[in-house]
Amino acid sequence: MTNNIYLDNAATTKTDPRVVEAMLPYFSEIYGNPSGLHKTSLKALEALTKARETVAKILNCTPQEIIFTGSGTESDNLAIFGAIEANQTKEKNHIITSSIEHHAVAYPFEKLKKQGLEVEFLSPDKYGQISPSDFEKAIKSNTLFASFIYANNEIGTINQISKLAKIAKEKGVIFHTDACQAGGALDIDTKNLEIDLMTLNGSKINGPKGTGVLYVRKGIKIAPQILGGSQEFGLRAGTENVPGIIGITKALELAEQEKIQNNERLIKMRDQIINFVLKNIPLTRLNGHPKERLPNNINISFLNTEGESLLLHLDKEGFQVATGSACTSASLEPSHVLTGIGLPKELAHGSLRITLGKETNQENVNKFLNILPNIIKKIRDISAVNFTEKDYPDFF
């Protein structure tokens, strides 16, 4: 193996060296507990306060609306369980999400359903978008809360979050969006989006793992889910991870500064891969929206293949990709996102998610496209199945 080309940036990203540099002093120099009163603690508190102000400026909100957490998953859980616990009544117990959310949203909704709440999972269209009109029709007099992913982590489809949020606002429904994949790629101005709650994740934007942000609009009540101290305005107990907070703040700052230039570069390479595969490899289809998709996301199904086999063959050649969400990569079940947009299991099982990043360059893309057709042919030559376009006329 001569290559070592990482194409799985939707799962996690390499921490930017500038982020690491910004974090280093807070491990062994400015190491105080921000809750203390002596000068070592006060220096840490000063850094924490400045970080909160920086994130608030980027999101166009106040520092008091920023909660630092330990991950995107924790932020999602705090938003969902916290808002529902604080606001649920007998008259308001209906909640809405989609059938293709990240499991950090889907599993909390399933748990709430078991606890007796009225839960509605809306189906997306064939591209993975939730129709604003479908959402509006689903809202009832007892609807309390809704959550829709901003940009899907598997197929890259971008939802019309501002339209969905506006409908929720008009109907008096608390609205949350998981924007973990949107950071550094899409508009995350909270005033433009008109959302009530928004989740961000450091590891998706070349920041450190184990860091997250939850935006909570002023006036939205949420109940803490981790109890103990009064940190994070009483909403998230536990000594703050100051190095991690500095890291996610620096990563978010850099991502916003470099967003336009980075998006242009990624879109060019993304479209090159998509166009090459669809033109040169038969029995392939693009999953997700052809245009309204993340700049770095390519999700393609290859008929008569297995995604796991594709992944292992590519890994052997030095290319690291995914078959679906990293959180379920060990599962033998087809992706709930792909089946949720209507793909039969034969196509869902034969899918690859290729996600580009800051370090992806044209040489990487050329090497990948040079080797991919041969790997597909090799796998198909020994495949026990031999479906054709006629077997799936609606998908090719």
GROMACS .gro file of C-alpha atoms in nm:
model
  396
    1MET     CA    1   0.000   0.000   0.000
    2THR     CA    2   0.146   0.334  -0.108
    3ASN     CA    3  -0.156   0.555  -0.045
    4ASN     CA    4  -0.301   0.686   0.279
    5ILE     CA    5  -0.589   0.900   0.162
    6TYR     CA    6  -0.861   0.983   0.413
    7LEU     CA    7  -1.207   1.030   0.258
    8ASP     CA    8  -1.428   0.985   0.566
    9ASN     CA    9  -1.457   1.341   0.693
   10ALA     CA   10  -1.827   1.311   0.776
   11ALA     CA   11  -1.729   1.065   1.050
   12THR     CA   12  -1.458   1.286   1.195
   13THR     CA   13  -1.191   1.528   1.080
   14LYS     CA   14  -0.823   1.574   1.153
   15THR     CA   15  -0.770   1.842   1.415
   16ASP     CA   16  -0.626   2.152   1.248
   17PRO     CA   17  -0.271   2.227   1.374
   18ARG     CA   18  -0.380   2.584   1.447
   19VAL     CA   19  -0.651   2.445   1.674
   20VAL     CA   20  -0.402   2.224   1.856
   21GLU     CA   21  -0.172   2.522   1.904
   22ALA     CA   22  -0.456   2.729   2.050
   23MET     CA   23  -0.546   2.449   2.293
   24LEU     CA   24  -0.199   2.365   2.427
   25PRO     CA   25  -0.162   2.640   2.693
   26TYR     CA   26  -0.485   2.527   2.862
   27PHE     CA   27  -0.355   2.182   2.953
   28SER     CA   28  -0.063   2.274   3.177
   29GLU     CA   29  -0.029   2.653   3.190
   30ILE     CA   30  -0.379   2.801   3.221
   31TYR     CA   31  -0.521   2.491   3.387
   32GLY     CA   32  -0.745   2.631   3.660
   33ASN     CA   33  -1.108   2.539   3.726
   34PRO     CA   34  -1.314   2.832   3.590
   35SER     CA   35  -1.545   2.809   3.892
   36GLY     CA   36  -1.267   2.904   4.135
   37LEU     CA   37  -1.185   3.250   4.271
   38HIS     CA   38  -0.803   3.257   4.269
   39LYS     CA   39  -0.595   3.393   3.982
   40THR     CA   40  -0.526   3.054   3.818
   41SER     CA   41  -0.900   2.989   3.796
   42LEU     CA   42  -0.979   3.343   3.690
   43LYS     CA   43  -0.744   3.312   3.393
   44ALA     CA   44  -0.931   3.000   3.283
   45LEU     CA   45  -1.264   3.178   3.334
   46GLU     CA   46  -1.142   3.468   3.122
   47ALA     CA   47  -1.054   3.228   2.839
   48LEU     CA   48  -1.390   3.053   2.872
   49THR     CA   49  -1.578   3.383   2.864
   50LYS     CA   50  -1.388   3.500   2.557
   51ALA     CA   51  -1.456   3.170   2.379
   52ARG     CA   52  -1.828   3.199   2.450
   53GLU     CA   53  -1.829   3.554   2.315
   54THR     CA   54  -1.647   3.442   1.999
   55VAL     CA   55  -1.891   3.157   1.929
   56ALA     CA   56  -2.186   3.390   1.998
   57LYS     CA   57  -2.053   3.641   1.746
   58ILE     CA   58  -2.021   3.370   1.480
   59LEU     CA   59  -2.376   3.244   1.548
   60ASN     CA   60  -2.515   3.599   1.577
   61CYS     CA   61  -2.653   3.555   1.927
   62THR     CA   62  -2.567   3.649   2.284
   63PRO     CA   63  -2.303   3.466   2.492
   64GLN     CA   64  -2.577   3.361   2.737
   65GLU     CA   65  -2.735   3.158   2.454
   66ILE     CA   66  -2.424   2.938   2.411
   67ILE     CA   67  -2.388   2.613   2.608
   68PHE     CA   68  -2.065   2.413   2.575
   69THR     CA   69  -2.112   2.035   2.590
   70GLY     CA   70  -1.910   1.716   2.551
   71SER     CA   71  -2.027   1.622   2.199
   72GLY     CA   72  -2.285   1.678   1.929
   73THR     CA   73  -2.476   1.381   2.067
   74GLU     CA   74  -2.491   1.536   2.413
   75SER     CA   75  -2.611   1.865   2.264
   76ASP     CA   76  -2.887   1.684   2.074
   77ASN     CA   77  -2.993   1.497   2.387
   78LEU     CA   78  -2.991   1.812   2.600
   79ALA     CA   79  -3.198   1.998   2.341
   80ILE     CA   80  -3.458   1.723   2.303
   81PHE     CA   81  -3.494   1.586   2.655
   82GLY     CA   82  -3.428   1.926   2.812
   83ALA     CA   83  -3.686   2.120   2.611
   84ILE     CA   84  -3.953   1.853   2.641
   85GLU     CA   85  -3.903   1.804   3.014
   86ALA     CA   86  -3.925   2.177   3.076
   87ASN     CA   87  -4.225   2.245   2.851
   88GLN     CA   88  -4.439   1.932   2.825
   89THR     CA   89  -4.798   1.949   2.952
   90LYS     CA   90  -5.104   1.730   2.907
   91GLU     CA   91  -5.212   1.968   2.632
   92LYS     CA   92  -4.868   1.976   2.463
   93ASN     CA   93  -4.729   1.625   2.414
   94HIS     CA   94  -4.688   1.578   2.038
   95ILE     CA   95  -4.338   1.591   1.888
   96ILE     CA   96  -4.216   1.565   1.529
   97THR     CA   97  -3.895   1.458   1.356
   98SER     CA   98  -3.798   1.277   1.036
   99SER     CA   99  -3.737   0.908   0.973
  100ILE     CA  100  -3.377   0.970   0.858
  101GLU     CA  101  -3.231   1.167   1.148
  102HIS     CA  102  -2.894   1.090   1.303
  103HIS     CA  103  -2.937   0.840   1.584
  104ALA     CA  104  -2.849   1.110   1.838
  105VAL     CA  105  -3.193   1.253   1.754
  106ALA     CA  106  -3.380   0.939   1.647
  107TYR     CA  107  -3.307   0.736   1.962
  108PRO     CA  108  -3.424   1.009   2.205
  109PHE     CA  109  -3.749   1.037   2.008
  110GLU     CA  110  -3.796   0.660   2.024
  111LYS     CA  111  -3.736   0.667   2.399
  112LEU     CA  112  -3.989   0.948   2.442
  113LYS     CA  113  -4.240   0.746   2.242
  114LYS     CA  114  -4.197   0.456   2.485
  115GLN     CA  115  -4.255   0.701   2.769
  116GLY     CA  116  -4.595   0.789   2.627
  117LEU     CA  117  -4.541   1.097   2.413
  118GLU     CA  118  -4.712   1.119   2.076
  119VAL     CA  119  -4.424   1.097   1.829
  120GLU     CA  120  -4.447   1.148   1.454
  121PHE     CA  121  -4.168   1.051   1.214
  122LEU     CA  122  -4.213   1.233   0.882
  123SER     CA  123  -4.095   1.062   0.564
  124PRO     CA  124  -3.861   1.258   0.335
  125ASP     CA  125  -3.884   1.277  -0.042
  126LYS     CA  126  -3.661   1.059  -0.259
  127TYR     CA  127  -3.372   1.301  -0.212
  128GLY     CA  128  -3.396   1.306   0.166
  129GLN     CA  129  -3.562   1.645   0.211
  130ILE     CA  130  -3.852   1.714   0.443
  131SER     CA  131  -4.130   1.907   0.273
  132PRO     CA  132  -4.222   2.227   0.461
  133SER     CA  133  -4.585   2.172   0.362
  134ASP     CA  134  -4.576   1.817   0.504
  135PHE     CA  135  -4.436   1.957   0.827
  136GLU     CA  136  -4.704   2.224   0.846
  137LYS     CA  137  -4.978   1.964   0.790
  138ALA     CA  138  -4.831   1.745   1.066
  139ILE     CA  139  -4.849   2.019   1.330
  140LYS     CA  140  -5.149   1.988   1.559
  141SER     CA  141  -5.288   2.185   1.850
  142ASN     CA  142  -5.087   1.968   2.091
  143THR     CA  143  -4.754   1.985   1.902
  144LEU     CA  144  -4.476   2.093   2.136
  145PHE     CA  145  -4.143   2.029   1.967
  146ALA     CA  146  -3.981   1.944   1.632
  147SER     CA  147  -3.628   1.851   1.526
  148PHE     CA  148  -3.491   1.817   1.173
  149ILE     CA  149  -3.133   1.767   1.062
  150TYR     CA  150  -2.985   2.064   0.875
  151ALA     CA  151  -2.769   1.852   0.641
  152ASN     CA  152  -2.786   1.474   0.642
  153ASN     CA  153  -2.470   1.304   0.766
  154GLU     CA  154  -2.501   1.009   0.525
  155ILE     CA  155  -2.637   1.143   0.196
  156GLY     CA  156  -2.547   1.512   0.235
  157THR     CA  157  -2.894   1.646   0.151
  158ILE     CA  158  -2.961   1.995   0.287
  159ASN     CA  159  -3.300   2.067   0.443
  160GLN     CA  160  -3.481   2.400   0.410
  161ILE     CA  161  -3.423   2.471   0.778
  162SER     CA  162  -3.519   2.839   0.776
  163LYS     CA  163  -3.855   2.756   0.611
  164LEU     CA  164  -3.921   2.472   0.854
  165ALA     CA  165  -3.823   2.691   1.150
  166LYS     CA  166  -4.047   2.975   1.034
  167ILE     CA  167  -4.346   2.740   1.018
  168ALA     CA  168  -4.267   2.615   1.369
  169LYS     CA  169  -4.241   2.971   1.498
  170GLU     CA  170  -4.577   3.067   1.347
  171LYS     CA  171  -4.739   2.761   1.509
  172GLY     CA  172  -4.573   2.805   1.849
  173VAL     CA  173  -4.361   2.489   1.817
  174ILE     CA  174  -4.011   2.474   1.968
  175PHE     CA  175  -3.767   2.402   1.685
  176HIS     CA  176  -3.428   2.229   1.702
  177THR     CA  177  -3.182   2.144   1.426
  178ASP     CA  178  -2.881   1.914   1.434
  179ALA     CA  179  -2.627   2.123   1.240
  180CYS     CA  180  -2.321   1.906   1.308
  181GLN     CA  181  -2.251   1.853   0.937
  182ALA     CA  182  -2.343   2.213   0.847
  183GLY     CA  183  -2.070   2.383   1.049
  184GLY     CA  184  -1.808   2.535   0.821
  185ALA     CA  185  -2.019   2.465   0.511
  186LEU     CA  186  -2.360   2.633   0.549
  187ASP     CA  187  -2.514   2.944   0.705
  188ILE     CA  188  -2.530   2.901   1.083
  189ASP     CA  189  -2.650   3.252   1.164
  190THR     CA  190  -2.923   3.186   1.422
  191LYS     CA  191  -3.116   3.501   1.330
  192ASN     CA  192  -3.125   3.405   0.961
  193LEU     CA  193  -3.234   3.051   1.044
  194GLU     CA  194  -3.489   3.157   1.310
  195ILE     CA  195  -3.426   2.838   1.507
  196ASP     CA  196  -3.474   2.791   1.882
  197LEU     CA  197  -3.205   2.529   1.941
  198MET     CA  198  -2.904   2.425   1.731
  199THR     CA  199  -2.635   2.160   1.776
  200LEU     CA  200  -2.273   2.186   1.658
  201ASN     CA  201  -1.985   1.938   1.692
  202GLY     CA  202  -1.612   2.015   1.712
  203SER     CA  203  -1.491   1.693   1.551
  204LYS     CA  204  -1.675   1.767   1.224
  205ILE     CA  205  -1.501   2.103   1.171
  206ASN     CA  206  -1.136   2.006   1.228
  207GLY     CA  207  -1.171   2.062   1.600
  208PRO     CA  208  -1.116   1.824   1.892
  209LYS     CA  209  -1.334   1.522   1.956
  210GLY     CA  210  -1.552   1.530   2.266
  211THR     CA  211  -1.663   1.890   2.217
  212GLY     CA  212  -2.002   2.033   2.126
  213VAL     CA  213  -2.211   2.349   2.133
  214LEU     CA  214  -2.581   2.393   2.192
  215TYR     CA  215  -2.742   2.723   2.100
  216VAL     CA  216  -3.048   2.791   2.317
  217ARG     CA  217  -3.250   3.095   2.215
  218LYS     CA  218  -3.327   3.336   2.497
  219GLY     CA  219  -3.671   3.254   2.640
  220ILE     CA  220  -3.656   2.882   2.555
  221LYS     CA  221  -3.673   2.677   2.874
  222ILE     CA  222  -3.470   2.358   2.895
  223ALA     CA  223  -3.407   2.131   3.193
  224PRO     CA  224  -3.050   2.016   3.265
  225GLN     CA  225  -2.980   1.648   3.200
  226ILE     CA  226  -2.646   1.632   3.384
  227LEU     CA  227  -2.684   1.741   3.745
  228GLY     CA  228  -2.422   1.866   3.986
  229GLY     CA  229  -2.266   2.211   3.970
  230SER     CA  230  -2.401   2.533   3.825
  231GLN     CA  231  -2.176   2.544   3.519
  232GLU     CA  232  -2.307   2.656   3.179
  233PHE     CA  233  -2.581   2.872   3.333
  234GLY     CA  234  -2.702   2.573   3.532
  235LEU     CA  235  -2.778   2.370   3.219
  236ARG     CA  236  -2.475   2.140   3.201
  237ALA     CA  237  -2.302   2.046   3.526
  238GLY     CA  238  -1.936   1.948   3.539
  239THR     CA  239  -1.603   2.129   3.530
  240GLU     CA  240  -1.570   2.285   3.188
  241ASN     CA  241  -1.329   2.126   2.943
  242VAL     CA  242  -1.141   2.450   2.883
  243PRO     CA  243  -0.887   2.310   2.631
  244GLY     CA  244  -1.171   2.150   2.434
  245ILE     CA  245  -1.379   2.467   2.445
  246ILE     CA  246  -1.085   2.671   2.320
  247GLY     CA  247  -1.040   2.410   2.047
  248ILE     CA  248  -1.396   2.404   1.918
  249THR     CA  249  -1.405   2.784   1.927
  250LYS     CA  250  -1.087   2.816   1.722
  251ALA     CA  251  -1.207   2.547   1.480
  252LEU     CA  252  -1.540   2.724   1.431
  253GLU     CA  253  -1.363   3.056   1.381
  254LEU     CA  254  -1.133   2.911   1.114
  255ALA     CA  255  -1.417   2.721   0.945
  256GLU     CA  256  -1.621   3.040   0.907
  257GLN     CA  257  -1.324   3.242   0.782
  258GLU     CA  258  -1.233   2.983   0.519
  259LYS     CA  259  -1.582   2.863   0.430
  260ILE     CA  260  -1.628   3.024   0.088
  261GLN     CA  261  -1.287   2.928  -0.044
  262ASN     CA  262  -1.306   2.577   0.098
  263ASN     CA  263  -1.658   2.516  -0.037
  264GLU     CA  264  -1.556   2.616  -0.389
  265ARG     CA  265  -1.264   2.375  -0.382
  266LEU     CA  266  -1.468   2.088  -0.237
  267ILE     CA  267  -1.763   2.130  -0.475
  268LYS     CA  268  -1.528   2.107  -0.774
  269MET     CA  269  -1.379   1.778  -0.653
  270ARG     CA  270  -1.715   1.644  -0.534
  271ASP     CA  271  -1.874   1.697  -0.873
  272GLN     CA  272  -1.574   1.548  -1.050
  273ILE     CA  273  -1.614   1.225  -0.854
  274ILE     CA  274  -1.991   1.211  -0.903
  275ASN     CA  275  -1.975   1.279  -1.277
  276PHE     CA  276  -1.692   1.030  -1.334
  277VAL     CA  277  -1.860   0.748  -1.146
  278LEU     CA  278  -2.202   0.793  -1.305
  279LYS     CA  279  -2.050   0.817  -1.652
  280ASN     CA  280  -1.784   0.546  -1.634
  281ILE     CA  281  -1.914   0.283  -1.393
  282PRO     CA  282  -2.243   0.116  -1.494
  283LEU     CA  283  -2.530   0.042  -1.256
  284THR     CA  284  -2.452   0.328  -1.019
  285ARG     CA  285  -2.677   0.595  -0.871
  286LEU     CA  286  -2.622   0.908  -0.663
  287ASN     CA  287  -2.804   0.913  -0.330
  288GLY     CA  288  -2.926   1.245  -0.193
  289HIS     CA  289  -3.012   1.570  -0.366
  290PRO     CA  290  -2.813   1.630  -0.688
  291LYS     CA  291  -2.759   2.001  -0.609
  292GLU     CA  292  -2.883   2.085  -0.259
  293ARG     CA  293  -2.615   1.879  -0.086
  294LEU     CA  294  -2.308   1.939   0.128
  295PRO     CA  295  -2.000   2.052  -0.066
  296ASN     CA  296  -1.797   1.752   0.048
  297ASN     CA  297  -2.049   1.467   0.036
  298ILE     CA  298  -2.074   1.189  -0.223
  299ASN     CA  299  -2.299   0.890  -0.154
  300ILE     CA  300  -2.326   0.640  -0.437
  301SER     CA  301  -2.484   0.296  -0.463
  302PHE     CA  302  -2.313   0.032  -0.678
  303LEU     CA  303  -2.551  -0.248  -0.778
  304ASN     CA  304  -2.421  -0.605  -0.739
  305THR     CA  305  -2.168  -0.510  -0.472
  306GLU     CA  306  -2.148  -0.504  -0.092
  307GLY     CA  307  -2.049  -0.179   0.078
  308GLU     CA  308  -1.836  -0.361   0.336
  309SER     CA  309  -1.642  -0.539   0.061
  310LEU     CA  310  -1.590  -0.210  -0.123
  311LEU     CA  311  -1.467  -0.045   0.196
  312LEU     CA  312  -1.219  -0.322   0.273
  313HIS     CA  313  -1.081  -0.335  -0.082
  314LEU     CA  314  -1.037   0.042  -0.085
  315ASP     CA  315  -0.880   0.040   0.260
  316LYS     CA  316  -0.630  -0.220   0.142
  317GLU     CA  317  -0.533   0.021  -0.136
  318GLY     CA  318  -0.501   0.309   0.110
  319PHE     CA  319  -0.836   0.486   0.067
  320GLN     CA  320  -1.050   0.533   0.378
  321VAL     CA  321  -1.423   0.572   0.310
  322ALA     CA  322  -1.748   0.466   0.479
  323THR     CA  323  -2.053   0.259   0.396
  324GLY     CA  324  -2.289   0.476   0.600
  325SER     CA  325  -2.293   0.652   0.934
  326ALA     CA  326  -1.984   0.581   1.145
  327CYS     CA  327  -2.205   0.528   1.450
  328THR     CA  328  -2.359   0.219   1.290
  329SER     CA  329  -2.070   0.091   1.078
  330ALA     CA  330  -2.066  -0.241   1.264
  331SER     CA  331  -2.433  -0.309   1.190
  332LEU     CA  332  -2.535  -0.564   0.928
  333GLU     CA  333  -2.862  -0.382   0.868
  334PRO     CA  334  -2.884  -0.147   0.569
  335SER     CA  335  -2.864   0.224   0.643
  336HIS     CA  336  -3.193   0.360   0.779
  337VAL     CA  337  -3.127   0.676   0.579
  338LEU     CA  338  -3.097   0.493   0.247
  339THR     CA  339  -3.399   0.271   0.310
  340GLY     CA  340  -3.578   0.582   0.439
  341ILE     CA  341  -3.547   0.748   0.097
  342GLY     CA  342  -3.686   0.434  -0.067
  343LEU     CA  343  -3.378   0.237  -0.172
  344PRO     CA  344  -3.420  -0.142  -0.185
  345LYS     CA  345  -3.178  -0.328   0.039
  346GLU     CA  346  -2.969  -0.449  -0.259
  347LEU     CA  347  -2.882  -0.089  -0.342
  348ALA     CA  348  -2.860   0.029   0.017
  349HIS     CA  349  -2.609  -0.246   0.102
  350GLY     CA  350  -2.392  -0.152  -0.196
  351SER     CA  351  -2.340   0.212  -0.103
  352LEU     CA  352  -2.028   0.415  -0.034
  353ARG     CA  353  -2.008   0.747   0.147
  354ILE     CA  354  -1.707   0.949   0.032
  355THR     CA  355  -1.657   1.273   0.223
  356LEU     CA  356  -1.382   1.518   0.136
  357GLY     CA  357  -1.204   1.751   0.374
  358LYS     CA  358  -0.949   2.028   0.423
  359GLU     CA  359  -0.659   1.802   0.331
  360THR     CA  360  -0.821   1.642   0.026
  361ASN     CA  361  -0.650   1.755  -0.293
  362GLN     CA  362  -0.678   1.696  -0.666
  363GLU     CA  363  -0.408   1.429  -0.662
  364ASN     CA  364  -0.607   1.234  -0.400
  365VAL     CA  365  -0.918   1.249  -0.617
  366ASN     CA  366  -0.733   1.141  -0.931
  367LYS     CA  367  -0.580   0.841  -0.752
  368PHE     CA  368  -0.918   0.741  -0.613
  369LEU     CA  369  -1.089   0.757  -0.950
  370ASN     CA  370  -0.806   0.569  -1.113
  371ILE     CA  371  -0.847   0.270  -0.883
  372LEU     CA  372  -1.222   0.264  -0.813
  373PRO     CA  373  -1.349   0.114  -1.144
  374ASN     CA  374  -1.112  -0.182  -1.116
  375ILE     CA  375  -1.224  -0.254  -0.760
  376ILE     CA  376  -1.591  -0.239  -0.859
  377LYS     CA  377  -1.527  -0.476  -1.151
  378LYS     CA  378  -1.331  -0.715  -0.930
  379ILE     CA  379  -1.611  -0.736  -0.675
  380ARG     CA  380  -1.883  -0.770  -0.937
  381ASP     CA  381  -1.694  -1.048  -1.115
  382ILE     CA  382  -1.718  -1.267  -0.806
  383SER     CA  383  -2.061  -1.149  -0.694
  384ALA     CA  384  -2.332  -1.410  -0.642
  385VAL     CA  385  -2.595  -1.168  -0.776
  386ASN     CA  386  -2.630  -1.015  -1.119
  387PHE     CA  387  -2.911  -0.762  -1.118
  388THR     CA  388  -2.966  -0.525  -1.410
  389GLU     CA  389  -3.131  -0.187  -1.459
  390LYS     CA  390  -3.448  -0.373  -1.557
  391ASP     CA  391  -3.471  -0.514  -1.205
  392TYR     CA  392  -3.475  -0.163  -1.057
  393PRO     CA  393  -3.616   0.065  -1.328
  394ASP     CA  394  -3.712   0.340  -1.082
  395PHE     CA  395  -3.357   0.385  -0.954
  396PHE     CA  396  -3.145   0.418  -1.269
   0.00000   0.00000   0.00000
